mmCIF file of C-alpha atoms and ligand atoms in Angstrom:
data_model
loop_
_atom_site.group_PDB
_atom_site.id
_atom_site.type_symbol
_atom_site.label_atom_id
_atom_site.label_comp_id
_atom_site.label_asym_id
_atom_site.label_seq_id
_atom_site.Cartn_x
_atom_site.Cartn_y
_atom_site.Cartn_z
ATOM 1 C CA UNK A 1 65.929 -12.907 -26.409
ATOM 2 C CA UNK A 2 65.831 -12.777 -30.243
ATOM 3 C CA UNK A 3 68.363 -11.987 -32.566
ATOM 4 C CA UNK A 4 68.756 -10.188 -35.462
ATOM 5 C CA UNK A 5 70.279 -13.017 -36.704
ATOM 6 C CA UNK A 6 67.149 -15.279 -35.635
ATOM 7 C CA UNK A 7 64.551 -14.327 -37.877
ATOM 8 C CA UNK A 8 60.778 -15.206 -35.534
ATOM 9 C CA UNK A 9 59.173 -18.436 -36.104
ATOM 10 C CA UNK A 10 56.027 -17.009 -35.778
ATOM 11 C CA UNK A 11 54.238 -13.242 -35.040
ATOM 12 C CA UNK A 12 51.244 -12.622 -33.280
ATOM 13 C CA UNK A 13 49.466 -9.012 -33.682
ATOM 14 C CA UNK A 14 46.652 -7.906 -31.566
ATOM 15 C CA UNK A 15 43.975 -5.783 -33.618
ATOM 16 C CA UNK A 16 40.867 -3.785 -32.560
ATOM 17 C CA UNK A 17 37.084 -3.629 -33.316
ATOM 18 C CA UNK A 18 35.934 -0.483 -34.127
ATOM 19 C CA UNK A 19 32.570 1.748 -34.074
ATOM 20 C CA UNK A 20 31.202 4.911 -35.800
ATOM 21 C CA UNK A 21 30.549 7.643 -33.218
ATOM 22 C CA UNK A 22 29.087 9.639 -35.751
ATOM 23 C CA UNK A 23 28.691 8.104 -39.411
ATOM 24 C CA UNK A 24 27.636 10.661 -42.423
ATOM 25 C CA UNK A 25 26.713 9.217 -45.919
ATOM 26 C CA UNK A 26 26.924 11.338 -48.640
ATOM 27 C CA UNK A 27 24.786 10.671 -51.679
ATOM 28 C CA UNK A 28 25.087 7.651 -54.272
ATOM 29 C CA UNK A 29 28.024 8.039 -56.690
ATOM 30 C CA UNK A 30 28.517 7.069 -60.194
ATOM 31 C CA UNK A 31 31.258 4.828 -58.933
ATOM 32 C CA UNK A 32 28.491 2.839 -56.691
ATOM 33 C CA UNK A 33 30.246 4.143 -53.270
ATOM 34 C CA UNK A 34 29.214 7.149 -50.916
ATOM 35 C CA UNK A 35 31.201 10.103 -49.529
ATOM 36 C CA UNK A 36 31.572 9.587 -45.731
ATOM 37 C CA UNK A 37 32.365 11.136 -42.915
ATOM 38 C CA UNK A 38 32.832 9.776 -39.886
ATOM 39 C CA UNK A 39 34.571 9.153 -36.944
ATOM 40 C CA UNK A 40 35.916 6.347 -35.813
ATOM 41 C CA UNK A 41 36.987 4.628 -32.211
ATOM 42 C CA UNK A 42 38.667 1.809 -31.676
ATOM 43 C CA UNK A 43 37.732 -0.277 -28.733
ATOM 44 C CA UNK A 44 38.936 -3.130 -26.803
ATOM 45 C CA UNK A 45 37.293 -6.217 -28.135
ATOM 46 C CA UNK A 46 40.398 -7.543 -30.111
ATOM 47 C CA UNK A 47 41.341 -10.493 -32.434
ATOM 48 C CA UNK A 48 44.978 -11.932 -32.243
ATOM 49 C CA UNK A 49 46.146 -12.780 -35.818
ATOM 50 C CA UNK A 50 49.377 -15.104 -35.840
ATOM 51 C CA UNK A 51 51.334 -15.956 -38.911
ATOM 52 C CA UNK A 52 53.961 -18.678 -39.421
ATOM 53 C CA UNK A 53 55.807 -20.377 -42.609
ATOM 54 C CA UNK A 54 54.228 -23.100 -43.608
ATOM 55 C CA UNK A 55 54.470 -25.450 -46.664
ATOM 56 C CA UNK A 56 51.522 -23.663 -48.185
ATOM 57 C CA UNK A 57 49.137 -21.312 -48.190
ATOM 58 C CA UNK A 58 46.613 -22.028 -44.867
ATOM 59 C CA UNK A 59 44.279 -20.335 -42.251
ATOM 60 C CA UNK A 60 42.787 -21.566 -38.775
ATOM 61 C CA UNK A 61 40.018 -19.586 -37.341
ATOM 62 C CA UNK A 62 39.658 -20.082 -33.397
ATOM 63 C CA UNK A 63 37.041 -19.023 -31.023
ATOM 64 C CA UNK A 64 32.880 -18.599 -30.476
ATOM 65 C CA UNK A 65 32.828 -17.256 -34.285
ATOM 66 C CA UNK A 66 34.758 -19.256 -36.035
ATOM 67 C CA UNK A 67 32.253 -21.190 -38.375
ATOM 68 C CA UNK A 68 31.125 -17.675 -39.895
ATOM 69 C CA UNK A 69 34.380 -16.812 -40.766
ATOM 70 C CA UNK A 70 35.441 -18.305 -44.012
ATOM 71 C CA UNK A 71 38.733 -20.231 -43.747
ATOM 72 C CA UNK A 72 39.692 -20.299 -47.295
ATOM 73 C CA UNK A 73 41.756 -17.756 -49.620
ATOM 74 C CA UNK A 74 38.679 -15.454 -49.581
ATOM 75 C CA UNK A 75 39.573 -14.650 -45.994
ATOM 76 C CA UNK A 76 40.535 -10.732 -45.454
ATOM 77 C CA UNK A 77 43.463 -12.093 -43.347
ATOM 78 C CA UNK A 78 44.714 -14.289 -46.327
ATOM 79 C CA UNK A 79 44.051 -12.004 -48.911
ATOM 80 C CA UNK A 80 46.111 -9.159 -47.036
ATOM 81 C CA UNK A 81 49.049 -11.405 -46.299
ATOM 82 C CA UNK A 82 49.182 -12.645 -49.969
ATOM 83 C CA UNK A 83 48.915 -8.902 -51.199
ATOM 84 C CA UNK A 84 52.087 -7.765 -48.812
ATOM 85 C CA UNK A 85 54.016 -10.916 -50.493
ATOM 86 C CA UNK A 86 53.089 -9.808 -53.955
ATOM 87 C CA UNK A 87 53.770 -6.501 -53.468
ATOM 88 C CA UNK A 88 57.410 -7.170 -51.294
ATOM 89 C CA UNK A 89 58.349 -10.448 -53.926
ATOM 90 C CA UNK A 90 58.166 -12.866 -51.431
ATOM 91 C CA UNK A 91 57.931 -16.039 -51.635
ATOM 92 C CA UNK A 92 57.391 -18.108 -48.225
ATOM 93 C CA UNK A 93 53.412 -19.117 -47.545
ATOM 94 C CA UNK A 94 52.267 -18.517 -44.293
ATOM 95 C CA UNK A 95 50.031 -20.584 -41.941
ATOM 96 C CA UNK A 96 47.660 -18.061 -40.371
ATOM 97 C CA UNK A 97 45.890 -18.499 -37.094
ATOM 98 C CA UNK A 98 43.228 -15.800 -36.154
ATOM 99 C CA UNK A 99 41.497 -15.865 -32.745
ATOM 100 C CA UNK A 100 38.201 -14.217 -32.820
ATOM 101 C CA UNK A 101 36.776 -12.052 -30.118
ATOM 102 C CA UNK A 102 35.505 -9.304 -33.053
ATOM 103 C CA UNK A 103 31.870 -10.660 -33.317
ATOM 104 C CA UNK A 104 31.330 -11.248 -37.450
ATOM 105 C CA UNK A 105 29.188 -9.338 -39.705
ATOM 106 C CA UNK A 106 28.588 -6.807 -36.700
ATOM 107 C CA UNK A 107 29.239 -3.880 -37.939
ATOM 108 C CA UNK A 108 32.419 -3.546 -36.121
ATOM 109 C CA UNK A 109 35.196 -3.916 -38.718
ATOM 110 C CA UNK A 110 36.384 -7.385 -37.428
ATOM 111 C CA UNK A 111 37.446 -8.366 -40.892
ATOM 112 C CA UNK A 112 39.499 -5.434 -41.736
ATOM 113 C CA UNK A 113 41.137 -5.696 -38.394
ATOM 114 C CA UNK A 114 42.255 -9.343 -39.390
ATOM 115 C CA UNK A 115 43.801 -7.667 -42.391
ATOM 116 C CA UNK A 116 45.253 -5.535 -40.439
ATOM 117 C CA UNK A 117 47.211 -7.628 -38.411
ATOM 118 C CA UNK A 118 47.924 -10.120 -41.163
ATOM 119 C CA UNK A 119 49.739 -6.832 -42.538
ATOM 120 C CA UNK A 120 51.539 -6.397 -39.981
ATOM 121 C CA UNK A 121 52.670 -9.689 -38.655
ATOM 122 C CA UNK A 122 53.415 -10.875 -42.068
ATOM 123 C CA UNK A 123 55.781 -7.765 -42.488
ATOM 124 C CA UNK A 124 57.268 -8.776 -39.274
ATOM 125 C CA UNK A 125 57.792 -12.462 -40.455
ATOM 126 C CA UNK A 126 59.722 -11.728 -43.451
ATOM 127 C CA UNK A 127 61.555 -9.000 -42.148
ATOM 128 C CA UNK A 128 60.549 -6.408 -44.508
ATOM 129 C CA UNK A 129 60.747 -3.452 -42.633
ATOM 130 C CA UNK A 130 57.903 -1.862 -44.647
ATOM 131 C CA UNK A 131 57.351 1.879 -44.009
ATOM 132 C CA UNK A 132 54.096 2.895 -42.346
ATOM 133 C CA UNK A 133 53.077 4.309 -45.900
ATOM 134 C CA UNK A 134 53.093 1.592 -47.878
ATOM 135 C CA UNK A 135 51.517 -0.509 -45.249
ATOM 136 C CA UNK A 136 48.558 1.903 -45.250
ATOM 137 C CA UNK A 137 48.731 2.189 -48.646
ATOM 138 C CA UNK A 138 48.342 -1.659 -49.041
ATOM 139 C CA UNK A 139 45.355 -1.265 -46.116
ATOM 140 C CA UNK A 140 42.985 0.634 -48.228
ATOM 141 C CA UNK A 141 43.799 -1.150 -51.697
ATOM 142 C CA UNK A 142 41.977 -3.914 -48.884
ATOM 143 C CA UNK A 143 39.216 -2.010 -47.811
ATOM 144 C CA UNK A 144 37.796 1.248 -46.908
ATOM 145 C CA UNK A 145 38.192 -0.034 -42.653
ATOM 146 C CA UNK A 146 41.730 -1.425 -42.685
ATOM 147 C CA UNK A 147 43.732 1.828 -42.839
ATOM 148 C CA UNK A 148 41.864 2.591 -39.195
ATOM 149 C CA UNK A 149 42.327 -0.885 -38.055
ATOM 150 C CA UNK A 150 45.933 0.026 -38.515
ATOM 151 C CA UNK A 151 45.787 3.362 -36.867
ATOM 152 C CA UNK A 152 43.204 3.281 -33.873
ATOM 153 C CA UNK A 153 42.814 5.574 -31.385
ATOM 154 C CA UNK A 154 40.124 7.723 -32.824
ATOM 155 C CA UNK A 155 40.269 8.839 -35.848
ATOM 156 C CA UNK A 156 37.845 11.485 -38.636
ATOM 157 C CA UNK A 157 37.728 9.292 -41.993
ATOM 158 C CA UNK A 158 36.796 10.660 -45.188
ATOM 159 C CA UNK A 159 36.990 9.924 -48.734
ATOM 160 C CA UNK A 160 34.994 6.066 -48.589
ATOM 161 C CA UNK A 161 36.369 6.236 -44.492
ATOM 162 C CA UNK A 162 39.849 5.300 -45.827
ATOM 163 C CA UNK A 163 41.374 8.876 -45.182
ATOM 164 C CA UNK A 164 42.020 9.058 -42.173
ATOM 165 C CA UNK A 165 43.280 12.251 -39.213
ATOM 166 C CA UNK A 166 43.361 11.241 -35.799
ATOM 167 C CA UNK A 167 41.179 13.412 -33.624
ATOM 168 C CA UNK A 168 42.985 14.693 -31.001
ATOM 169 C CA UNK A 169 40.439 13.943 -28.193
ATOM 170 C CA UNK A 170 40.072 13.650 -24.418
ATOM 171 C CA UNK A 171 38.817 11.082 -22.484
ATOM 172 C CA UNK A 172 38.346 7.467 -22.033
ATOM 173 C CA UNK A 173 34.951 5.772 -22.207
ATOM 174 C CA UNK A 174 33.126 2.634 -21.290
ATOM 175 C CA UNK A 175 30.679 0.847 -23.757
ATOM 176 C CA UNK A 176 28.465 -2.215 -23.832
ATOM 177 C CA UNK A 177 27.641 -3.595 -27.038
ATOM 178 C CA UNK A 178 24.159 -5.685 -27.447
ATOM 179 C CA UNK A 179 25.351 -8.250 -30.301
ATOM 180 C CA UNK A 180 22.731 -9.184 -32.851
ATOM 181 C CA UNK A 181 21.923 -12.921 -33.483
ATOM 182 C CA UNK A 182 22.135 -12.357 -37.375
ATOM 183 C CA UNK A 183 24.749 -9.940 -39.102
ATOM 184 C CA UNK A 184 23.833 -7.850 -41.535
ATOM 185 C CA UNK A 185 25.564 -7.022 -44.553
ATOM 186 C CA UNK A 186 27.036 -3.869 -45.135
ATOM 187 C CA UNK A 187 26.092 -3.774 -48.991
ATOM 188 C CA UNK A 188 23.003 -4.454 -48.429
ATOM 189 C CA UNK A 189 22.635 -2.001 -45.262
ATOM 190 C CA UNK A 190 23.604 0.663 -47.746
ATOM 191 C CA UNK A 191 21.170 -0.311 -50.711
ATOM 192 C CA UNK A 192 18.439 0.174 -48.003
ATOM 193 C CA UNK A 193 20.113 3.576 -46.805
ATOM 194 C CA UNK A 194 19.503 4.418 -50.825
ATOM 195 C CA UNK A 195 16.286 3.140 -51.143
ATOM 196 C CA UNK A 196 14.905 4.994 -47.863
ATOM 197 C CA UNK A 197 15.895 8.230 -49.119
ATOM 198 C CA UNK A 198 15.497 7.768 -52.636
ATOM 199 C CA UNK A 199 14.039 11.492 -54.201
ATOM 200 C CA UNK A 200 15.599 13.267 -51.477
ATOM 201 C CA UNK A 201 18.476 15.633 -51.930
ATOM 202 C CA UNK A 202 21.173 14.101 -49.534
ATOM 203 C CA UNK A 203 24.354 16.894 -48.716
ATOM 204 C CA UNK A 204 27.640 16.214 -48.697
ATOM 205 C CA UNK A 205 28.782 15.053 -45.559
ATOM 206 C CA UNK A 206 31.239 16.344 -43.389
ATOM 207 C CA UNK A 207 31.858 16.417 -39.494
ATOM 208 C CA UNK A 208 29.486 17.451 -36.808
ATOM 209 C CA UNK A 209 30.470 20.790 -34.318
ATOM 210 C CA UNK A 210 28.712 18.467 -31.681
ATOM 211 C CA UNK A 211 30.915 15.830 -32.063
ATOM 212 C CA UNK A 212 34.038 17.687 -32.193
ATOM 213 C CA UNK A 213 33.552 19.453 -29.128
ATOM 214 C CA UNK A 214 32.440 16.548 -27.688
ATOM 215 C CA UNK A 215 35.462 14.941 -28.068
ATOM 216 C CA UNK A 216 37.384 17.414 -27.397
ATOM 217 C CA UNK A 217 36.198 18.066 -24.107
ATOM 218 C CA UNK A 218 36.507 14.308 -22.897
ATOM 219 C CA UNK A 219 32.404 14.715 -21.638
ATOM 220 C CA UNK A 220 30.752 11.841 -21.893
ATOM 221 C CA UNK A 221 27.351 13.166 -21.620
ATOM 222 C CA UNK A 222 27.910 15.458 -24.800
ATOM 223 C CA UNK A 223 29.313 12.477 -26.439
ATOM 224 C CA UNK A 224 26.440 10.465 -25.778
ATOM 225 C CA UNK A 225 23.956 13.364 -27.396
ATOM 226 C CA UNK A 226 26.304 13.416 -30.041
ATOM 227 C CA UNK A 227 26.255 9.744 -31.321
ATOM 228 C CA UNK A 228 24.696 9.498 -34.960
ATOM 229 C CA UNK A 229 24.503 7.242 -37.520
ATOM 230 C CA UNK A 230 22.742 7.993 -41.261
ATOM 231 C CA UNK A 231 22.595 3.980 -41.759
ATOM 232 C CA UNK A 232 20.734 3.712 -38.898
ATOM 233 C CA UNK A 233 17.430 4.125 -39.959
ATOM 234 C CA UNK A 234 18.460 1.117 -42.991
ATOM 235 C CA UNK A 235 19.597 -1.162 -40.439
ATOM 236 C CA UNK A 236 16.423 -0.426 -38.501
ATOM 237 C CA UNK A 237 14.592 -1.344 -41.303
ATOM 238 C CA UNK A 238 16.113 -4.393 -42.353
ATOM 239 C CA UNK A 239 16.021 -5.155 -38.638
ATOM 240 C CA UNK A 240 12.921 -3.552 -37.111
ATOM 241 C CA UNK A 241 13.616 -5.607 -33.081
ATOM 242 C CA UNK A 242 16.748 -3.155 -33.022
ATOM 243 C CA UNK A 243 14.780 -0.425 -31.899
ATOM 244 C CA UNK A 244 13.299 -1.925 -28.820
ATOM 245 C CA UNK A 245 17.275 -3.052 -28.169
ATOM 246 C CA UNK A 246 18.236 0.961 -28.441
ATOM 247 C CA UNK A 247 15.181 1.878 -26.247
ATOM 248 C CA UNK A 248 16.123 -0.479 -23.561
ATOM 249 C CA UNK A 249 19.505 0.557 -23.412
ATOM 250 C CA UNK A 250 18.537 4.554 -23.246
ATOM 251 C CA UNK A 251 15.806 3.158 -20.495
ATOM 252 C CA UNK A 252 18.166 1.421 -18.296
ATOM 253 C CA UNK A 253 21.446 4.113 -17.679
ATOM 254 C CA UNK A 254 22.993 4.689 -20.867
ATOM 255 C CA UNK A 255 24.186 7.939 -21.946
ATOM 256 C CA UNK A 256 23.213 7.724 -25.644
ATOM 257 C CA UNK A 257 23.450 5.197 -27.831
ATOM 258 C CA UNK A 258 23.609 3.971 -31.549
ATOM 259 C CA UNK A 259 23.760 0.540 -34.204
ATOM 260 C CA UNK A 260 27.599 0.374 -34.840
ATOM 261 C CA UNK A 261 28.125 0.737 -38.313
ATOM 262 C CA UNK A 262 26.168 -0.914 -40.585
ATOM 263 C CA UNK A 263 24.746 -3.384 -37.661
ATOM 264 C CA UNK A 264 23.008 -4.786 -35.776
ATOM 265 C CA UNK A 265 25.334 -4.344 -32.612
ATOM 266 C CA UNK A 266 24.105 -1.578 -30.944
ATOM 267 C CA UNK A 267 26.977 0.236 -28.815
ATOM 268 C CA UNK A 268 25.799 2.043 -25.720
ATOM 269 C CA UNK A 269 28.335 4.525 -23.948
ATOM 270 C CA UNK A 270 27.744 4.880 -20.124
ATOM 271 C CA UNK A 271 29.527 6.681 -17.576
ATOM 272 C CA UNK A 272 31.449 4.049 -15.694
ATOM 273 C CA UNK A 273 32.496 0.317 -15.086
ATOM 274 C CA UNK A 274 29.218 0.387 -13.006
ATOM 275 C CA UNK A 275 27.137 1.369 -15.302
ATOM 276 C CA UNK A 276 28.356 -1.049 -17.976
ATOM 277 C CA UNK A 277 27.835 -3.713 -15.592
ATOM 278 C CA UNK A 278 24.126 -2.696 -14.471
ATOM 279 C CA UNK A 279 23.174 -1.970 -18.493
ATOM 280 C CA UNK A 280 25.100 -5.364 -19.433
ATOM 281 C CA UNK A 281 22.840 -7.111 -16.849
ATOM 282 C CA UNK A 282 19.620 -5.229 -17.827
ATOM 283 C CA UNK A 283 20.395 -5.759 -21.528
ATOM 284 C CA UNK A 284 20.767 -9.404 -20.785
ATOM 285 C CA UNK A 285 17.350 -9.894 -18.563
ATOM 286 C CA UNK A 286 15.476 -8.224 -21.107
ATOM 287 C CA UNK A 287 16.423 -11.108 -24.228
ATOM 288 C CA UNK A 288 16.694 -8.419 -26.347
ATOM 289 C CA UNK A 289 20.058 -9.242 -27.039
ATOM 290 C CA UNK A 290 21.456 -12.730 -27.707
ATOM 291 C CA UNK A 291 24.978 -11.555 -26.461
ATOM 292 C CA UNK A 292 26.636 -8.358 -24.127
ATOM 293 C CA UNK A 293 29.849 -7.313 -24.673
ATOM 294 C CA UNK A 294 31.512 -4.627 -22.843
ATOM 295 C CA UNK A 295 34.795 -2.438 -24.226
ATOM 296 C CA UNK A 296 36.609 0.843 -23.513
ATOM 297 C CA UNK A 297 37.975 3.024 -26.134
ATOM 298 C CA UNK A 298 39.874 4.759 -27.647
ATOM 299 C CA UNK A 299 42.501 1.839 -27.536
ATOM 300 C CA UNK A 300 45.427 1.403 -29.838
ATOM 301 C CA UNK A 301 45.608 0.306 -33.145
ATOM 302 C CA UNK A 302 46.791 -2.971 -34.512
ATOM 303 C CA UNK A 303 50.270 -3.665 -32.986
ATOM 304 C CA UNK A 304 52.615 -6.859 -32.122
ATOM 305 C CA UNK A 305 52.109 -8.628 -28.855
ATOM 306 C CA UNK A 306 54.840 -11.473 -29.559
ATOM 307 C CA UNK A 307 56.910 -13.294 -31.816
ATOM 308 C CA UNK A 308 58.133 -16.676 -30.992
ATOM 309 C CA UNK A 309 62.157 -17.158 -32.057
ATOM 310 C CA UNK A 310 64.915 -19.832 -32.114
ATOM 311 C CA UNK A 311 64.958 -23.310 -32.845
ATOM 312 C CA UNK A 312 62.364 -24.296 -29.835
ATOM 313 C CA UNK A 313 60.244 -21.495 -29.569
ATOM 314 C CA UNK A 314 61.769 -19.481 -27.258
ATOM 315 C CA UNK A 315 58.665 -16.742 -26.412
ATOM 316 C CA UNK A 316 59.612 -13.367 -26.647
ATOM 317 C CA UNK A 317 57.065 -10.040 -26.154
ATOM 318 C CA UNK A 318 57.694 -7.247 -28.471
ATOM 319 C CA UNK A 319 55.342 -4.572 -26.551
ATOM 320 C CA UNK A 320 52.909 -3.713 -23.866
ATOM 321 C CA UNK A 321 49.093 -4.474 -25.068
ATOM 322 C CA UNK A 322 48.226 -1.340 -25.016
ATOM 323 C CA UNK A 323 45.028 0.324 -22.852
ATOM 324 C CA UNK A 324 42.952 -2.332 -23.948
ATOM 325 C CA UNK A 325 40.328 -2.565 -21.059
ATOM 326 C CA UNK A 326 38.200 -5.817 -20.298
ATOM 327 C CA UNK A 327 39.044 -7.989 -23.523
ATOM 328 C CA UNK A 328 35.294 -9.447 -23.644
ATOM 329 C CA UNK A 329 32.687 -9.899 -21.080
HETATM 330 P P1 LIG B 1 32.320 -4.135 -42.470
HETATM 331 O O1 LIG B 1 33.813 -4.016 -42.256
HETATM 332 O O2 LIG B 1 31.969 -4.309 -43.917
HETATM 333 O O3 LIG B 1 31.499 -3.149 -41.705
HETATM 334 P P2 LIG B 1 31.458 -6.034 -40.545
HETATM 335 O O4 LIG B 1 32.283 -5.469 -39.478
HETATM 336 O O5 LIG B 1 29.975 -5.833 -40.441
HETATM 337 O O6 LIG B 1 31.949 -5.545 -41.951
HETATM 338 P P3 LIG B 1 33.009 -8.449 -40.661
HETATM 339 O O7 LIG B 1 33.075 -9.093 -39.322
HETATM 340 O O8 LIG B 1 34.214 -7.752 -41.145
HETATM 341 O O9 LIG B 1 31.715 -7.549 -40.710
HETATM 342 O O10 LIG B 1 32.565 -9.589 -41.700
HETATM 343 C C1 LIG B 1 31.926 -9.338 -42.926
HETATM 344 C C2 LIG B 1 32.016 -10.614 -43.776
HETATM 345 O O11 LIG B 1 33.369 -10.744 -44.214
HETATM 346 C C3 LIG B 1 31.698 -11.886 -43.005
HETATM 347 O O12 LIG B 1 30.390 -12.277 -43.212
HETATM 348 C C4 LIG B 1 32.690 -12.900 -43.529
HETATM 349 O O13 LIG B 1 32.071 -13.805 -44.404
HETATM 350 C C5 LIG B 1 33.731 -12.113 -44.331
HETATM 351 N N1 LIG B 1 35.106 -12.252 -43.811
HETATM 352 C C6 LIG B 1 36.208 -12.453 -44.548
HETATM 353 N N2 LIG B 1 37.311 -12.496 -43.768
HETATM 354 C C7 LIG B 1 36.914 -12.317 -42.510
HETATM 355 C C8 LIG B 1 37.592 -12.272 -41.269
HETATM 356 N N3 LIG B 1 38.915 -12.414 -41.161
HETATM 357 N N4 LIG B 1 36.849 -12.053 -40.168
HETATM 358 C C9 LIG B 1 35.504 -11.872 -40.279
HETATM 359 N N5 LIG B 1 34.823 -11.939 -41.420
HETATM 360 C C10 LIG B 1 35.502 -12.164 -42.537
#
């Protein structure tokens, strides 16, 4: 076992992808942002982020996505652990090492999760102790998705999605996720969201009923009727071949379904492990989709899974993983 004494060697923390069950955009502000509101889940396709000292400043990027992630100080990962040593006076560089299973530029948050965990297994490292406040604090100085990255579950955001309540829902669902073969970029997604509805009058947006008592009663089938998405007609746009991905989803089982964000993955929610299996197949005979991946949710935020102590390594685990169903598939 650690010690007190025995300050880790190194600190893993497991972090979730996230999607938009329902995603309202207000109109275009002076600032350049939009109002949202939306709700969030967390689901369990999950990077590990580990930090260590090193003699510098450094990052390692593992797994199928690693050559679109940038491995440099621009990194969200980086950026977050170098903002938690500013802010705490630190002074010992970390080597970071992030395993990706968050596909990139999805539409699922996978960067702000990295910053996430950097957060938190950097705050482990050094011993700091932080409160949760000034972590979360430090999340959305980072971006409008790393305060939920942080929190999981599922949560209503408001504000630019950084204020967050958890919603205290029911149920457990199953999703499979059709994965785009080029990302799309979120700024851009949200220029064509402007441009589409340019000369209308677009409300202020705030929570559906639907959605609420959706989630609320844990029914699946009123949460699949309740999905929605105002970027989605942008990312359709950019990406016309996304609608024939939703339609053969809805064709073959799923209970409603919707692009994830800003895009292009496309999350389905069907009943069951079955299902998910049958629509993962179908999805994948089709070639509509370059990749299937299948999740539940809600799962638990980001959270440590291990820190390595003492002179050789010894391995110890700080916590259960958490409910976070089939890890990729
Ligand atoms: P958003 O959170 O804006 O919805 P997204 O989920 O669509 O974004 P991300 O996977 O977060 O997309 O990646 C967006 C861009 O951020 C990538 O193209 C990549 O260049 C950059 N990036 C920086 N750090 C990371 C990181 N740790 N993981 C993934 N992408 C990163």
């Amino acid at each position: 076992m650690s010690s007190a004494a025995t300050p880790p060697l190194s600190v893993t923390a497991r972090v979730p992808a996230k999607i938009n069950l329902e995603l309202m955009v207000g109109p275009l502000r002076a600032d350049g942002y939009h109002h949202l509101a939306t709700v969030f889940q967390a689901v369990g396709l999950h990077d590990d982020v580990s930090v260590e000292p090193a003699q510098d400043w450094g990052i390692t990027v593992n797994g199928p996505y690693a050559d679109l992630v940038p491995a440099d100080g621009t990194n969200l990962a980086m950026r977050a652990a170098r903002l938690l040593a500013r802010t705490a006076g630190v002074d010992v560089p970390v080597h970071i090492t992030i395993d990706k299973d968050i596909p990139v530029a999805a539409g699922m948050a996978g960067g702000s999760a990295d910053a996430a965990g950097a957060l938190l297994a950097c705050d482990a490292l050094w011993g700091l102790s932080s409160p949760r406040a000034t972590l979360e604090d430090l999340a959305a100085e980072l971006g409008s998705d790393v305060p939920f990255a942080l929190l999981g579950g599922t949560a209503m955001g408001s504000g630019r999605g950084d204020r967050l309540a958890p919603v205290l829902g029911r149920g457990r669902y199953t999703w499979v996720f059709a994965l785009g073969d080029q990302g799309l970029s979120t700024p851009e997604v949200y220029a064509e969201c402007d441009r589409l509805r340019s000369g209308q009058r677009v409300p202020e947006p705030a929570p559906s009923a639907a959605m609420m008592t959706a989630l609320r009663s844990g029914d699946a089938v009123s949460l699949g009727r309740a999905l929605s998405n105002d970027l989605q007609p942008a990312a359709l746009s950019l990406q016309p071949h996304l609608e024939e991905v939703l339609r053969t989803g809805l064709d073959n089982g799923a209970l409603g379904g919707l692009v994830s964000g800003s895009g292009p993955t496309v999350a389905f929610l069907v009943s069951d492990t079955e299902r998910s299996l049958d629509l993962a197949v179908a999805l994948t005979a089709s070639g509509v989709a370059p990749g299937v991946k299948r999740a539940v949710g809600p799962v638990r935020g980001a959270h440590l899974i291990t820190a390595a102590s003492g002179p050789r390594g010894s391995f110890v685990s700080t916590g259960n993983t958490g409910p976070s169903g089939p890890r990729s598939s």
